[in-house]
Amino acid sequence: MAEVRPAPGAGPAAGKAAPIGRPVVMLVLATAGFALNFWAWALLSPLGPRFQDELGLSAFQQALLVAVPVVVGSVGRIPVGALTDRYGGRAMFAAVSLATIVPVLFLGFAGHSSLTALLVGGFFLGIGGTAFAVGVPFVNAWFPPERQGLATGVFGAGMGGTAISALTTVRLVDARGTAFPFAVTAVLLAVYAAVAWTVLRDAPGRAVPREPLSRRLAETCRMAVTWQASLLYAVGFGGYVAFSVYLPTYLKNQYGLGQTDAANRMAGFVLLAVVMRPIGGWLSDRIDPVRVLTAALAVVTVGAAIQAFAPPLLPLGTVAFLAMAAALGAASGATFALVARLVPGNRVGAVTGVVGAAGGLGGFVPPLVMGLIYGTFGTYAAGLDLLAVVAAASALFTGTVVRRAAAGRRTG
């Protein structure tokens, strides 16, 4: 078992109950920081169609543009999650927020005139996406096991930062110029970094691993639950990310919607998924995360199969997309309820990093596949059929392999 010691500063408070209300304050501040960093992480997505027209990008190049921040923000969660186990959420929230300011300012003031500059800026913009791996272990440590599903689900609702981006970015660019939304986001990130450093506190008695980072990551990768949760999160959260970055382009090409209308509909998709994420965690606390995941993935299967036929947007297409949004949000919340149940507290950050990376990578691939399929065949049907098959296989995997693993952990 990993050697651990109390967190610096925990002192005599270790093992004592936190002051009433303090865990809630920490949860609210962590969620705000996650939302803000996700807002920054998603700044390029609403502007993808605009850059496609201005720079003459192909469908694949436009998909690559919005997908690059996703893959960097995903892979970066692995070391960031492990570093959070070691240094705590207070330091890491401040560090990630400050580091994200640099690519935000670059993209706003100098990096939007060519595809190369956008890809470079988007690469480093991915830093904002690593905030997720900071918040899950930070929040998890503040709450007892019977409330961790709801708490991490509420924190996960910070993914609604992508909805803020969808609702505001295009309007702000139209009103004040390309640099304005990036400047606003950079200022808010700086303010939050100061608040995180001065107000956030890590949970009393937080266990801090003393092993080297490489050894902790190796041990994390040997845990079966790491890969089981990674697969489920790649489908659940990955599907959410894929739709949140590519849905405007899909709606424009498939249904001929304007940029603003498409962005608004994408925001509605995101908001429903955000609302359902804590509900998925809450249901997992009261029922069972395996059951919630199985049901949610079954809904995604049906929704994707229906949308593959490109039905009229009103009402059937809208219903299919909203059903998938609700199911993907619930599945994302249930996945980390499963992690909270099956992973030792001093490993949550490292496991979260790997699982979060899988989720982000799950969102990186579909936009590229959809762009390639549409560019080749002029239809998205094959891509949605593939989503339905993957969701169905994941539901079967959850109801068999994951169910047995969870039952073995409860009885072991």
mmCIF file of C-alpha atoms in Angstrom, residues 40-286:
data_model
loop_
_atom_site.group_PDB
_atom_site.id
_atom_site.type_symbol
_atom_site.label_atom_id
_atom_site.label_comp_id
_atom_site.label_asym_id
_atom_site.label_seq_id
_atom_site.Cartn_x
_atom_site.Cartn_y
_atom_site.Cartn_z
ATOM 1 C CA ALA A 40 -11.441 29.216 -21.730
ATOM 2 C CA TRP A 41 -10.855 25.678 -23.026
ATOM 3 C CA ALA A 42 -13.902 25.948 -25.315
ATOM 4 C CA LEU A 43 -13.323 29.413 -26.774
ATOM 5 C CA LEU A 44 -12.380 28.115 -30.231
ATOM 6 C CA SER A 45 -15.389 25.846 -30.736
ATOM 7 C CA PRO A 46 -18.097 28.508 -31.324
ATOM 8 C CA LEU A 47 -15.743 30.325 -33.697
ATOM 9 C CA GLY A 48 -14.919 27.210 -35.727
ATOM 10 C CA PRO A 49 -17.381 27.943 -38.559
ATOM 11 C CA ARG A 50 -16.173 31.575 -38.694
ATOM 12 C CA PHE A 51 -12.526 30.536 -38.972
ATOM 13 C CA GLN A 52 -13.503 27.917 -41.562
ATOM 14 C CA ASP A 53 -15.026 30.624 -43.766
ATOM 15 C CA GLU A 54 -12.337 33.261 -43.150
ATOM 16 C CA LEU A 55 -9.343 30.962 -43.661
ATOM 17 C CA GLY A 56 -10.883 28.609 -46.239
ATOM 18 C CA LEU A 57 -10.465 25.508 -44.075
ATOM 19 C CA SER A 58 -11.601 22.055 -45.134
ATOM 20 C CA ALA A 59 -14.081 20.124 -42.991
ATOM 21 C CA PHE A 60 -11.222 18.053 -41.570
ATOM 22 C CA GLN A 61 -9.061 21.111 -40.809
ATOM 23 C CA GLN A 62 -11.955 22.791 -39.031
ATOM 24 C CA ALA A 63 -12.576 19.647 -36.987
ATOM 25 C CA LEU A 64 -8.864 19.455 -36.133
ATOM 26 C CA LEU A 65 -8.902 23.078 -34.985
ATOM 27 C CA VAL A 66 -11.594 22.495 -32.356
ATOM 28 C CA ALA A 67 -10.239 19.056 -31.375
ATOM 29 C CA VAL A 68 -6.614 20.018 -30.577
ATOM 30 C CA PRO A 69 -7.402 21.728 -27.231
ATOM 31 C CA VAL A 70 -9.428 18.662 -26.286
ATOM 32 C CA VAL A 71 -6.581 16.179 -26.737
ATOM 33 C CA VAL A 72 -4.040 18.344 -24.899
ATOM 34 C CA GLY A 73 -6.450 19.031 -22.064
ATOM 35 C CA SER A 74 -7.075 15.306 -21.859
ATOM 36 C CA VAL A 75 -3.521 13.953 -21.840
ATOM 37 C CA GLY A 76 -2.463 16.733 -19.483
ATOM 38 C CA ARG A 77 -4.914 15.470 -16.862
ATOM 39 C CA ILE A 78 -2.700 12.464 -16.142
ATOM 40 C CA PRO A 79 0.241 14.376 -14.613
ATOM 41 C CA VAL A 80 -2.023 17.123 -13.250
ATOM 42 C CA GLY A 81 -4.164 14.595 -11.368
ATOM 43 C CA ALA A 82 -1.093 12.973 -9.829
ATOM 44 C CA LEU A 83 0.361 16.389 -8.944
ATOM 45 C CA THR A 84 -2.921 17.281 -7.232
ATOM 46 C CA ASP A 85 -2.586 14.201 -5.015
ATOM 47 C CA ARG A 86 0.828 15.558 -4.024
ATOM 48 C CA TYR A 87 0.397 19.348 -3.835
ATOM 49 C CA GLY A 88 -3.353 19.739 -3.310
ATOM 50 C CA GLY A 89 -6.146 21.522 -5.128
ATOM 51 C CA ARG A 90 -5.408 24.995 -3.788
ATOM 52 C CA ALA A 91 -1.995 25.216 -5.462
ATOM 53 C CA MET A 92 -3.006 23.376 -8.622
ATOM 54 C CA PHE A 93 -6.183 25.395 -9.287
ATOM 55 C CA ALA A 94 -4.128 28.586 -9.095
ATOM 56 C CA ALA A 95 -1.351 27.170 -11.294
ATOM 57 C CA VAL A 96 -3.658 25.840 -14.022
ATOM 58 C CA SER A 97 -5.672 29.071 -14.146
ATOM 59 C CA LEU A 98 -2.557 31.230 -14.473
ATOM 60 C CA ALA A 99 -1.022 28.987 -17.143
ATOM 61 C CA THR A 100 -4.217 29.111 -19.230
ATOM 62 C CA ILE A 101 -4.060 32.918 -19.458
ATOM 63 C CA VAL A 102 -1.083 32.811 -21.841
ATOM 64 C CA PRO A 103 -2.706 30.914 -24.759
ATOM 65 C CA VAL A 104 -5.982 32.790 -24.216
ATOM 66 C CA LEU A 105 -4.254 36.139 -24.752
ATOM 67 C CA PHE A 106 -2.205 34.786 -27.658
ATOM 68 C CA LEU A 107 -5.288 33.553 -29.492
ATOM 69 C CA GLY A 108 -7.228 36.727 -28.827
ATOM 70 C CA PHE A 109 -4.613 39.227 -29.933
ATOM 71 C CA ALA A 110 -2.224 37.469 -32.333
ATOM 72 C CA GLY A 111 -3.067 33.833 -32.975
ATOM 73 C CA HIS A 112 -6.217 33.853 -35.087
ATOM 74 C CA SER A 113 -4.852 34.915 -38.463
ATOM 75 C CA SER A 114 -3.689 31.515 -39.721
ATOM 76 C CA LEU A 115 -4.421 27.837 -39.181
ATOM 77 C CA THR A 116 -0.892 27.240 -37.848
ATOM 78 C CA ALA A 117 -1.215 29.965 -35.219
ATOM 79 C CA LEU A 118 -4.645 28.702 -34.203
ATOM 80 C CA LEU A 119 -3.340 25.153 -33.802
ATOM 81 C CA VAL A 120 -0.377 26.331 -31.696
ATOM 82 C CA GLY A 121 -2.621 28.476 -29.517
ATOM 83 C CA GLY A 122 -5.202 25.704 -29.293
ATOM 84 C CA PHE A 123 -2.523 23.248 -28.199
ATOM 85 C CA PHE A 124 -1.652 25.317 -25.127
ATOM 86 C CA LEU A 125 -5.273 26.284 -24.575
ATOM 87 C CA GLY A 126 -5.710 22.633 -23.663
ATOM 88 C CA ILE A 127 -4.142 23.433 -20.269
ATOM 89 C CA GLY A 128 -7.537 24.762 -19.181
ATOM 90 C CA GLY A 129 -9.054 21.330 -19.683
ATOM 91 C CA THR A 130 -6.767 19.796 -17.051
ATOM 92 C CA ALA A 131 -8.655 21.637 -14.267
ATOM 93 C CA PHE A 132 -11.015 18.694 -14.064
ATOM 94 C CA ALA A 133 -8.257 16.461 -12.685
ATOM 95 C CA VAL A 134 -7.613 19.048 -9.969
ATOM 96 C CA GLY A 135 -11.190 19.366 -8.783
ATOM 97 C CA VAL A 136 -12.310 15.741 -8.428
ATOM 98 C CA PRO A 137 -9.733 14.695 -5.782
ATOM 99 C CA PHE A 138 -10.027 18.110 -4.094
ATOM 100 C CA VAL A 139 -13.821 17.848 -3.762
ATOM 101 C CA ASN A 140 -13.810 14.121 -3.032
ATOM 102 C CA ALA A 141 -11.623 14.663 0.058
ATOM 103 C CA TRP A 142 -14.092 17.163 1.569
ATOM 104 C CA PHE A 143 -17.112 14.807 1.607
ATOM 105 C CA PRO A 144 -17.969 11.440 3.211
ATOM 106 C CA PRO A 145 -18.389 8.400 0.920
ATOM 107 C CA GLU A 146 -22.195 8.513 0.945
ATOM 108 C CA ARG A 147 -22.131 12.060 -0.518
ATOM 109 C CA GLN A 148 -19.184 11.845 -2.888
ATOM 110 C CA GLY A 149 -21.274 10.906 -5.922
ATOM 111 C CA LEU A 150 -23.431 14.020 -5.571
ATOM 112 C CA ALA A 151 -20.464 16.246 -4.669
ATOM 113 C CA THR A 152 -18.337 15.201 -7.646
ATOM 114 C CA GLY A 153 -21.438 15.408 -9.836
ATOM 115 C CA VAL A 154 -22.041 18.997 -8.747
ATOM 116 C CA PHE A 155 -18.391 19.800 -9.400
ATOM 117 C CA GLY A 156 -18.655 18.131 -12.798
ATOM 118 C CA ALA A 157 -21.473 20.530 -13.665
ATOM 119 C CA GLY A 158 -18.677 23.044 -14.138
ATOM 120 C CA MET A 159 -18.356 21.553 -17.610
ATOM 121 C CA GLY A 160 -21.141 24.048 -18.320
ATOM 122 C CA GLY A 161 -18.331 26.515 -18.920
ATOM 123 C CA THR A 162 -18.543 25.300 -22.504
ATOM 124 C CA ALA A 163 -22.149 26.554 -22.589
ATOM 125 C CA ILE A 164 -21.007 29.993 -21.402
ATOM 126 C CA SER A 165 -18.552 30.014 -24.269
ATOM 127 C CA ALA A 166 -21.217 28.921 -26.755
ATOM 128 C CA LEU A 167 -23.675 31.599 -25.619
ATOM 129 C CA THR A 168 -21.258 34.524 -25.388
ATOM 130 C CA THR A 169 -18.264 34.126 -27.688
ATOM 131 C CA VAL A 170 -19.885 34.758 -31.066
ATOM 132 C CA ARG A 171 -21.983 37.650 -29.706
ATOM 133 C CA LEU A 172 -18.959 39.296 -28.086
ATOM 134 C CA VAL A 173 -16.886 38.930 -31.250
ATOM 135 C CA ASP A 174 -19.683 40.456 -33.337
ATOM 136 C CA ALA A 175 -20.102 43.347 -30.907
ATOM 137 C CA ARG A 176 -16.529 44.128 -29.810
ATOM 138 C CA GLY A 177 -14.094 42.256 -32.071
ATOM 139 C CA THR A 178 -12.256 38.937 -31.950
ATOM 140 C CA ALA A 179 -9.969 39.842 -29.043
ATOM 141 C CA PHE A 180 -12.707 40.855 -26.596
ATOM 142 C CA PRO A 181 -14.010 37.470 -25.319
ATOM 143 C CA PHE A 182 -10.434 36.260 -24.926
ATOM 144 C CA ALA A 183 -9.484 39.355 -22.928
ATOM 145 C CA VAL A 184 -12.513 38.970 -20.647
ATOM 146 C CA THR A 185 -11.701 35.324 -19.996
ATOM 147 C CA ALA A 186 -8.043 36.106 -19.246
ATOM 148 C CA VAL A 187 -9.019 38.710 -16.644
ATOM 149 C CA LEU A 188 -11.446 36.316 -14.955
ATOM 150 C CA LEU A 189 -8.799 33.585 -14.878
ATOM 151 C CA ALA A 190 -6.380 35.941 -13.143
ATOM 152 C CA VAL A 191 -9.006 36.896 -10.575
ATOM 153 C CA TYR A 192 -9.853 33.268 -9.913
ATOM 154 C CA ALA A 193 -6.197 32.294 -9.487
ATOM 155 C CA ALA A 194 -5.898 34.936 -6.746
ATOM 156 C CA VAL A 195 -9.124 33.723 -5.085
ATOM 157 C CA ALA A 196 -8.003 30.087 -5.260
ATOM 158 C CA TRP A 197 -4.696 30.874 -3.589
ATOM 159 C CA THR A 198 -6.193 32.987 -0.821
ATOM 160 C CA VAL A 199 -9.518 31.228 -0.097
ATOM 161 C CA LEU A 200 -9.313 27.566 -1.121
ATOM 162 C CA ARG A 201 -8.073 25.103 1.486
ATOM 163 C CA ASP A 202 -7.382 21.399 1.089
ATOM 164 C CA ALA A 203 -9.389 19.034 3.296
ATOM 165 C CA PRO A 204 -8.061 18.494 6.835
ATOM 166 C CA GLY A 205 -6.073 15.295 7.120
ATOM 167 C CA ARG A 206 -5.746 14.870 3.359
ATOM 168 C CA ALA A 207 -3.446 11.918 2.663
ATOM 169 C CA VAL A 208 -0.391 12.932 0.639
ATOM 170 C CA PRO A 209 1.527 10.186 -1.206
ATOM 171 C CA ARG A 210 5.303 10.277 -0.772
ATOM 172 C CA GLU A 211 6.245 8.012 -3.664
ATOM 173 C CA PRO A 212 7.720 9.348 -6.904
ATOM 174 C CA LEU A 213 5.233 10.437 -9.556
ATOM 175 C CA SER A 214 6.306 7.715 -11.989
ATOM 176 C CA ARG A 215 5.722 4.951 -9.438
ATOM 177 C CA ARG A 216 2.287 6.262 -8.495
ATOM 178 C CA LEU A 217 1.237 6.457 -12.123
ATOM 179 C CA ALA A 218 2.494 2.936 -12.769
ATOM 180 C CA GLU A 219 0.528 1.569 -9.803
ATOM 181 C CA THR A 220 -2.552 3.494 -10.916
ATOM 182 C CA CYS A 221 -2.350 1.956 -14.361
ATOM 183 C CA ARG A 222 -2.259 -1.531 -12.841
ATOM 184 C CA MET A 223 -5.653 -1.037 -11.173
ATOM 185 C CA ALA A 224 -8.482 -2.641 -13.152
ATOM 186 C CA VAL A 225 -10.950 0.041 -12.105
ATOM 187 C CA THR A 226 -8.765 2.659 -13.806
ATOM 188 C CA TRP A 227 -9.321 1.125 -17.218
ATOM 189 C CA GLN A 228 -12.932 0.174 -16.642
ATOM 190 C CA ALA A 229 -13.822 3.719 -15.623
ATOM 191 C CA SER A 230 -11.670 5.106 -18.461
ATOM 192 C CA LEU A 231 -13.640 3.199 -21.071
ATOM 193 C CA LEU A 232 -16.973 4.347 -19.632
ATOM 194 C CA TYR A 233 -15.865 7.957 -19.330
ATOM 195 C CA ALA A 234 -14.488 7.918 -22.872
ATOM 196 C CA VAL A 235 -18.007 7.165 -24.068
ATOM 197 C CA GLY A 236 -19.986 9.285 -21.584
ATOM 198 C CA PHE A 237 -17.937 12.443 -21.207
ATOM 199 C CA GLY A 238 -16.204 11.908 -24.545
ATOM 200 C CA GLY A 239 -19.580 11.940 -26.278
ATOM 201 C CA TYR A 240 -20.508 15.137 -24.465
ATOM 202 C CA VAL A 241 -17.247 16.848 -25.444
ATOM 203 C CA ALA A 242 -17.555 15.699 -29.047
ATOM 204 C CA PHE A 243 -21.041 17.150 -29.388
ATOM 205 C CA SER A 244 -20.134 20.341 -27.529
ATOM 206 C CA VAL A 245 -17.307 21.133 -29.937
ATOM 207 C CA TYR A 246 -18.768 19.754 -33.190
ATOM 208 C CA LEU A 247 -22.522 20.230 -32.873
ATOM 209 C CA PRO A 248 -22.542 23.767 -34.383
ATOM 210 C CA THR A 249 -20.754 22.442 -37.470
ATOM 211 C CA TYR A 250 -23.060 19.417 -37.661
ATOM 212 C CA LEU A 251 -26.211 21.556 -37.439
ATOM 213 C CA LYS A 252 -24.894 23.972 -40.047
ATOM 214 C CA ASN A 253 -24.054 21.222 -42.533
ATOM 215 C CA GLN A 254 -26.935 18.832 -41.855
ATOM 216 C CA TYR A 255 -29.789 21.298 -41.309
ATOM 217 C CA GLY A 256 -28.495 24.565 -42.777
ATOM 218 C CA LEU A 257 -28.711 26.511 -39.503
ATOM 219 C CA GLY A 258 -26.967 29.841 -39.066
ATOM 220 C CA GLN A 259 -23.958 30.193 -36.793
ATOM 221 C CA THR A 260 -25.810 31.869 -33.922
ATOM 222 C CA ASP A 261 -28.771 29.469 -34.066
ATOM 223 C CA ALA A 262 -26.452 26.460 -34.114
ATOM 224 C CA ALA A 263 -24.425 27.825 -31.179
ATOM 225 C CA ASN A 264 -27.612 28.408 -29.169
ATOM 226 C CA ARG A 265 -28.813 24.850 -29.776
ATOM 227 C CA MET A 266 -25.403 23.512 -28.782
ATOM 228 C CA ALA A 267 -25.673 25.552 -25.575
ATOM 229 C CA GLY A 268 -29.025 23.914 -24.828
ATOM 230 C CA PHE A 269 -27.449 20.478 -25.322
ATOM 231 C CA VAL A 270 -24.609 21.413 -22.966
ATOM 232 C CA LEU A 271 -26.870 22.871 -20.284
ATOM 233 C CA LEU A 272 -29.041 19.753 -20.127
ATOM 234 C CA ALA A 273 -25.952 17.542 -19.849
ATOM 235 C CA VAL A 274 -24.626 19.823 -17.098
ATOM 236 C CA VAL A 275 -27.862 19.582 -15.117
ATOM 237 C CA MET A 276 -27.934 15.804 -15.473
ATOM 238 C CA ARG A 277 -24.371 15.258 -14.295
ATOM 239 C CA PRO A 278 -25.032 15.889 -10.573
ATOM 240 C CA ILE A 279 -28.326 14.031 -10.931
ATOM 241 C CA GLY A 280 -26.359 11.046 -12.246
ATOM 242 C CA GLY A 281 -24.082 11.268 -9.210
ATOM 243 C CA TRP A 282 -27.045 11.630 -6.843
ATOM 244 C CA LEU A 283 -28.807 8.627 -8.355
ATOM 245 C CA SER A 284 -25.588 6.628 -8.050
ATOM 246 C CA ASP A 285 -25.386 7.416 -4.327
ATOM 247 C CA ARG A 286 -28.934 6.152 -3.841
#
